PDB file of C-alpha atoms in Angstrom:
ATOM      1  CA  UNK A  25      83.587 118.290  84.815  1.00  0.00           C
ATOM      2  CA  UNK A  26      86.117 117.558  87.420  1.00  0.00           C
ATOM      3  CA  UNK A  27      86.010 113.639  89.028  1.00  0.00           C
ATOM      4  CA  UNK A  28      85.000 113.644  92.840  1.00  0.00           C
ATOM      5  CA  UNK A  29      87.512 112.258  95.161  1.00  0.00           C
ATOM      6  CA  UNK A  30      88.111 109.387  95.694  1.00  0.00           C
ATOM      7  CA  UNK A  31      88.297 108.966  92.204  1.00  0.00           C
ATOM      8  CA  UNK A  32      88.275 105.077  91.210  1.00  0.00           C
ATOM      9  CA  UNK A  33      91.877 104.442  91.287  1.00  0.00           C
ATOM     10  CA  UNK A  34      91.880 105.876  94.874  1.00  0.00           C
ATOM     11  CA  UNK A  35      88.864 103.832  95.780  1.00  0.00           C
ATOM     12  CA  UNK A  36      90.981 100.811  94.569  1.00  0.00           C
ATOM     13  CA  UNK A  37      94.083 101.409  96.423  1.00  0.00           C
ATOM     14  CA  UNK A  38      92.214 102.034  99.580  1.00  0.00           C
ATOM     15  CA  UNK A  39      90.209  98.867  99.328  1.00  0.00           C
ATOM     16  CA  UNK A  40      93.174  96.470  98.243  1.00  0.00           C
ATOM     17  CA  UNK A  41      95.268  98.586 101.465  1.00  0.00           C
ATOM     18  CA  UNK A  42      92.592  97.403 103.342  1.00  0.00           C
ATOM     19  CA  UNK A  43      92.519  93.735 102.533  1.00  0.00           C
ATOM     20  CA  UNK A  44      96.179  93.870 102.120  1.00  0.00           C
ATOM     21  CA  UNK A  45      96.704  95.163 105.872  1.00  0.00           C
ATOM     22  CA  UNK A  46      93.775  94.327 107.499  1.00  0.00           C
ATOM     23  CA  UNK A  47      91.683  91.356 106.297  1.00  0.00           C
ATOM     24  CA  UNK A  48      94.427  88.941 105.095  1.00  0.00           C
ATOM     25  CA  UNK A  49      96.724  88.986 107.850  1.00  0.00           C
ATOM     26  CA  UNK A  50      93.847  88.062 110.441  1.00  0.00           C
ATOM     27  CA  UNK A  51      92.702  84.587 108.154  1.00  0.00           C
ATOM     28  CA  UNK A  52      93.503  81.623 109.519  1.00  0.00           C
ATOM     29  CA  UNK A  53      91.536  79.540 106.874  1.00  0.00           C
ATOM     30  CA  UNK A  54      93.705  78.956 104.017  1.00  0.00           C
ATOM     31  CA  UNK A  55      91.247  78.848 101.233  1.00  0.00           C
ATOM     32  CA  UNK A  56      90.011  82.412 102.223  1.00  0.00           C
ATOM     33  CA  UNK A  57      94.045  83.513 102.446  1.00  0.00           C
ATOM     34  CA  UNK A  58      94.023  82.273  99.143  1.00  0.00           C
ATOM     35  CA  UNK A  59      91.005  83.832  97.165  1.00  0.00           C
ATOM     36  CA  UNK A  60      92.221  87.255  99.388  1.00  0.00           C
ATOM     37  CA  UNK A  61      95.218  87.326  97.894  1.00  0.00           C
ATOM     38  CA  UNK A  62      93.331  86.368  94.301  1.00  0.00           C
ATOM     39  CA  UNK A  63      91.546  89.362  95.136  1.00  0.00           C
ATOM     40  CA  UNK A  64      94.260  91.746  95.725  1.00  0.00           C
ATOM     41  CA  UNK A  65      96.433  90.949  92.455  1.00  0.00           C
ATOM     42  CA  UNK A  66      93.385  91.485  90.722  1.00  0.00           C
ATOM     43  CA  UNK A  67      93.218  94.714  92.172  1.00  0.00           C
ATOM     44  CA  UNK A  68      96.598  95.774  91.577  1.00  0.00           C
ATOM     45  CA  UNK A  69      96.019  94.897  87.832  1.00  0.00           C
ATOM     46  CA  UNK A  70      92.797  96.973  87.662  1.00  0.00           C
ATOM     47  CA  UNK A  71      95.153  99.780  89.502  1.00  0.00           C
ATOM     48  CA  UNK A  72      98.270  99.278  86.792  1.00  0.00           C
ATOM     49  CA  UNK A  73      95.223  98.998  83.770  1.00  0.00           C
ATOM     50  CA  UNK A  74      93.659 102.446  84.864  1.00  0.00           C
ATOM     51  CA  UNK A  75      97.450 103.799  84.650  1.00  0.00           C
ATOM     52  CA  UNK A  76      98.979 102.011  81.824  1.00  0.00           C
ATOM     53  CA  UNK A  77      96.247 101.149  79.013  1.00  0.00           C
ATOM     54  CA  UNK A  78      95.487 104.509  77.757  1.00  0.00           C
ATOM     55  CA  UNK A  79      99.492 105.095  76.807  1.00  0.00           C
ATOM     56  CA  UNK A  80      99.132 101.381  75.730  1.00  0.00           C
ATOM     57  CA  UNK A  81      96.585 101.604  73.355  1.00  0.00           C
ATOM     58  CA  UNK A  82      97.674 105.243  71.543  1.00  0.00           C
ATOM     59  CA  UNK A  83     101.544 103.321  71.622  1.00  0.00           C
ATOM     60  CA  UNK A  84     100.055 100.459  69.898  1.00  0.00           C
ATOM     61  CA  UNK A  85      97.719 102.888  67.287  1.00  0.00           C
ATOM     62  CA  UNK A  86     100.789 104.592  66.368  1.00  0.00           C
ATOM     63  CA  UNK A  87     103.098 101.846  65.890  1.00  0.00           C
ATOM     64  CA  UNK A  88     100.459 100.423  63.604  1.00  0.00           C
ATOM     65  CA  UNK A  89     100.056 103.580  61.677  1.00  0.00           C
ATOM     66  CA  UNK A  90     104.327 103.264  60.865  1.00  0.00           C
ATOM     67  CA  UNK A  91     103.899  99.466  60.277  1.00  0.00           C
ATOM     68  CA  UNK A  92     100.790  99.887  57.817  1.00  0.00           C
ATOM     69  CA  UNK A  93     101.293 103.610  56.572  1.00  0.00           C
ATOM     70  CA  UNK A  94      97.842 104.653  57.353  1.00  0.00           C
ATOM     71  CA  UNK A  95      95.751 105.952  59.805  1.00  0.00           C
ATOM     72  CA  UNK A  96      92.518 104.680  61.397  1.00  0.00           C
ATOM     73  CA  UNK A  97      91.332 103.407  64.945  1.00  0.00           C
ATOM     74  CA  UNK A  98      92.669 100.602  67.071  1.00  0.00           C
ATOM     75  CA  UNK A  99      90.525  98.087  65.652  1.00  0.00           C
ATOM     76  CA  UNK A 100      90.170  98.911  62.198  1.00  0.00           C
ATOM     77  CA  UNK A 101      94.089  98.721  61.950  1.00  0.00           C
ATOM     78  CA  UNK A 102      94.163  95.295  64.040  1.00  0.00           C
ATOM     79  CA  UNK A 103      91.822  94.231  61.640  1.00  0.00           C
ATOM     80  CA  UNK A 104      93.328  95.233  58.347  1.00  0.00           C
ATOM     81  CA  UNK A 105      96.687  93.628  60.127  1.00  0.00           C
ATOM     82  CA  UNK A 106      95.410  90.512  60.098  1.00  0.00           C
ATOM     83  CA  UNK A 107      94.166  90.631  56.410  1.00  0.00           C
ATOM     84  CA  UNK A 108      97.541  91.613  55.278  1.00  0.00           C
ATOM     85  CA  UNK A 109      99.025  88.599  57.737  1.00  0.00           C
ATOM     86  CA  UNK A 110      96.559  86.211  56.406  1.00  0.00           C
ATOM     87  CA  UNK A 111      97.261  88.179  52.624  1.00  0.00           C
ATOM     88  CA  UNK A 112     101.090  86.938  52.762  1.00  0.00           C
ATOM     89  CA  UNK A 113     102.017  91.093  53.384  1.00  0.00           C
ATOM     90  CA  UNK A 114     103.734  90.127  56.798  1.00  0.00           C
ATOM     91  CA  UNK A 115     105.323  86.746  57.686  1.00  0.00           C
ATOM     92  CA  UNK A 116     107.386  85.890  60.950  1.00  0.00           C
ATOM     93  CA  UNK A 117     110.343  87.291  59.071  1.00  0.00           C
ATOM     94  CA  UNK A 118     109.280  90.539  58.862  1.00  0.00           C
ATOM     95  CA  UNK A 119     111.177  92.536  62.140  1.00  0.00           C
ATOM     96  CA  UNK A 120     108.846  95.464  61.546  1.00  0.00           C
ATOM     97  CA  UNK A 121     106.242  93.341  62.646  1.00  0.00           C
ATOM     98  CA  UNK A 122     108.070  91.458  65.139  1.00  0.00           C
ATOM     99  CA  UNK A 123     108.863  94.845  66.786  1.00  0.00           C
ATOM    100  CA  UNK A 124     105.365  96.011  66.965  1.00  0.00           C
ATOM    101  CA  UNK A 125     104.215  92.433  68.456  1.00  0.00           C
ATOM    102  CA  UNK A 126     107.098  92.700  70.819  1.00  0.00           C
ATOM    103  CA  UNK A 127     106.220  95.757  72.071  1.00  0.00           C
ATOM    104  CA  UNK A 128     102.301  95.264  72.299  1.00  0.00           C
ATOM    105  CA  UNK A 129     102.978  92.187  74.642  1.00  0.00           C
ATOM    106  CA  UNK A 130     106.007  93.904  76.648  1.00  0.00           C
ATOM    107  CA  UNK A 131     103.157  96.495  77.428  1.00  0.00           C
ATOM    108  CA  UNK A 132     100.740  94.029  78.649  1.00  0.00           C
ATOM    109  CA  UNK A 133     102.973  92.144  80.625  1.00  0.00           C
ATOM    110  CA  UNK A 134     103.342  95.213  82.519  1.00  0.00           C
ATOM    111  CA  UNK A 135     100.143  95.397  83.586  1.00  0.00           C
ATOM    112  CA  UNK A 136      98.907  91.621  83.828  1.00  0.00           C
ATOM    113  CA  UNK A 137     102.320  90.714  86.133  1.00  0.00           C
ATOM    114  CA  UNK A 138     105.050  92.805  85.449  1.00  0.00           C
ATOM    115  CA  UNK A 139     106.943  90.654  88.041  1.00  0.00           C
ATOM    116  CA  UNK A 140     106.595  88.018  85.246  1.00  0.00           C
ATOM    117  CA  UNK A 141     110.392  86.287  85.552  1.00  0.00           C
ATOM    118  CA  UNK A 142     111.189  85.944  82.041  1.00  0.00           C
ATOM    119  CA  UNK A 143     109.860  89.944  81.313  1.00  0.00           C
ATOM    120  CA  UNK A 144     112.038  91.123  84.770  1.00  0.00           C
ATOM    121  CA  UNK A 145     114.873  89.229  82.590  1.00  0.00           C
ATOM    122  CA  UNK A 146     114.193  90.288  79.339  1.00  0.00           C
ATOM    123  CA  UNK A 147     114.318  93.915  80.802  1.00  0.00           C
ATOM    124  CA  UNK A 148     117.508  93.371  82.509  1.00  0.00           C
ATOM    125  CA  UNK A 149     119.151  92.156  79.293  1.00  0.00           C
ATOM    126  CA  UNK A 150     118.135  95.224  77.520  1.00  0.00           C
ATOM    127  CA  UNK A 151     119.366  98.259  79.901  1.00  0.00           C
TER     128      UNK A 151
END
């Protein structure tokens, strides 16, 4: 069944818009410029979450798949990961592993602050 519009990522936009372009520039107390702009990076990370996690989460079921040979569901492979870490399978040596944390947190920097300096550099240094 189709989603009416706005749908919630709409409804997000328009309300951070509005507090971008409307509320915040008319404060004059500084503890209410503050929380606004609390507010608004919050709501771009909801906004970069609704676009981002679903891609995150099958990128990180697959690369676990490779790394364990198996299939399964997010959590049951997380899990049996950190048996096999805690089992001695996997140490900090192991780049297979390394890879897969690398990219896990490269994808959730993206969404958390992907203005992050040291990911903006570590991007640079890789194209």
């Amino acid at each position: 069944m189709p989603i009416n519009r706005p749908n919630t990522a709409e409804l997000l936009v328009s309300v951070r818009e509005m507090m971008e372009q409307n509320l915040l520039p008319s404060l004059d107390d500084n503890n209410l410029i503050y929380q606004s702009r609390v507010a608004i990076n919050i709501l771009k990370i909801v906004e970069r979450e609704l676009q981002q996690l679903g891609d995150l989460l099958a990128t990180e079921q697959q690369s676990l798949q490779e790394l364990l040979g198996q299939q399964g569901d997010l959590d049951t492979l997380n899990n049996c990961l950190v048996e096999q870490i805690n089992g001695g399978v996997f140490d900090v040596d192991d780049n297979p592993l390394m890879k897969h944390f690398q990219q896990v947190v490269l994808a959730k920097i993206a969404i958390d602050n992907p203005k992050y300096s040291t990911y903006r550099d570590y991007l640079d240094k890789k194209t």
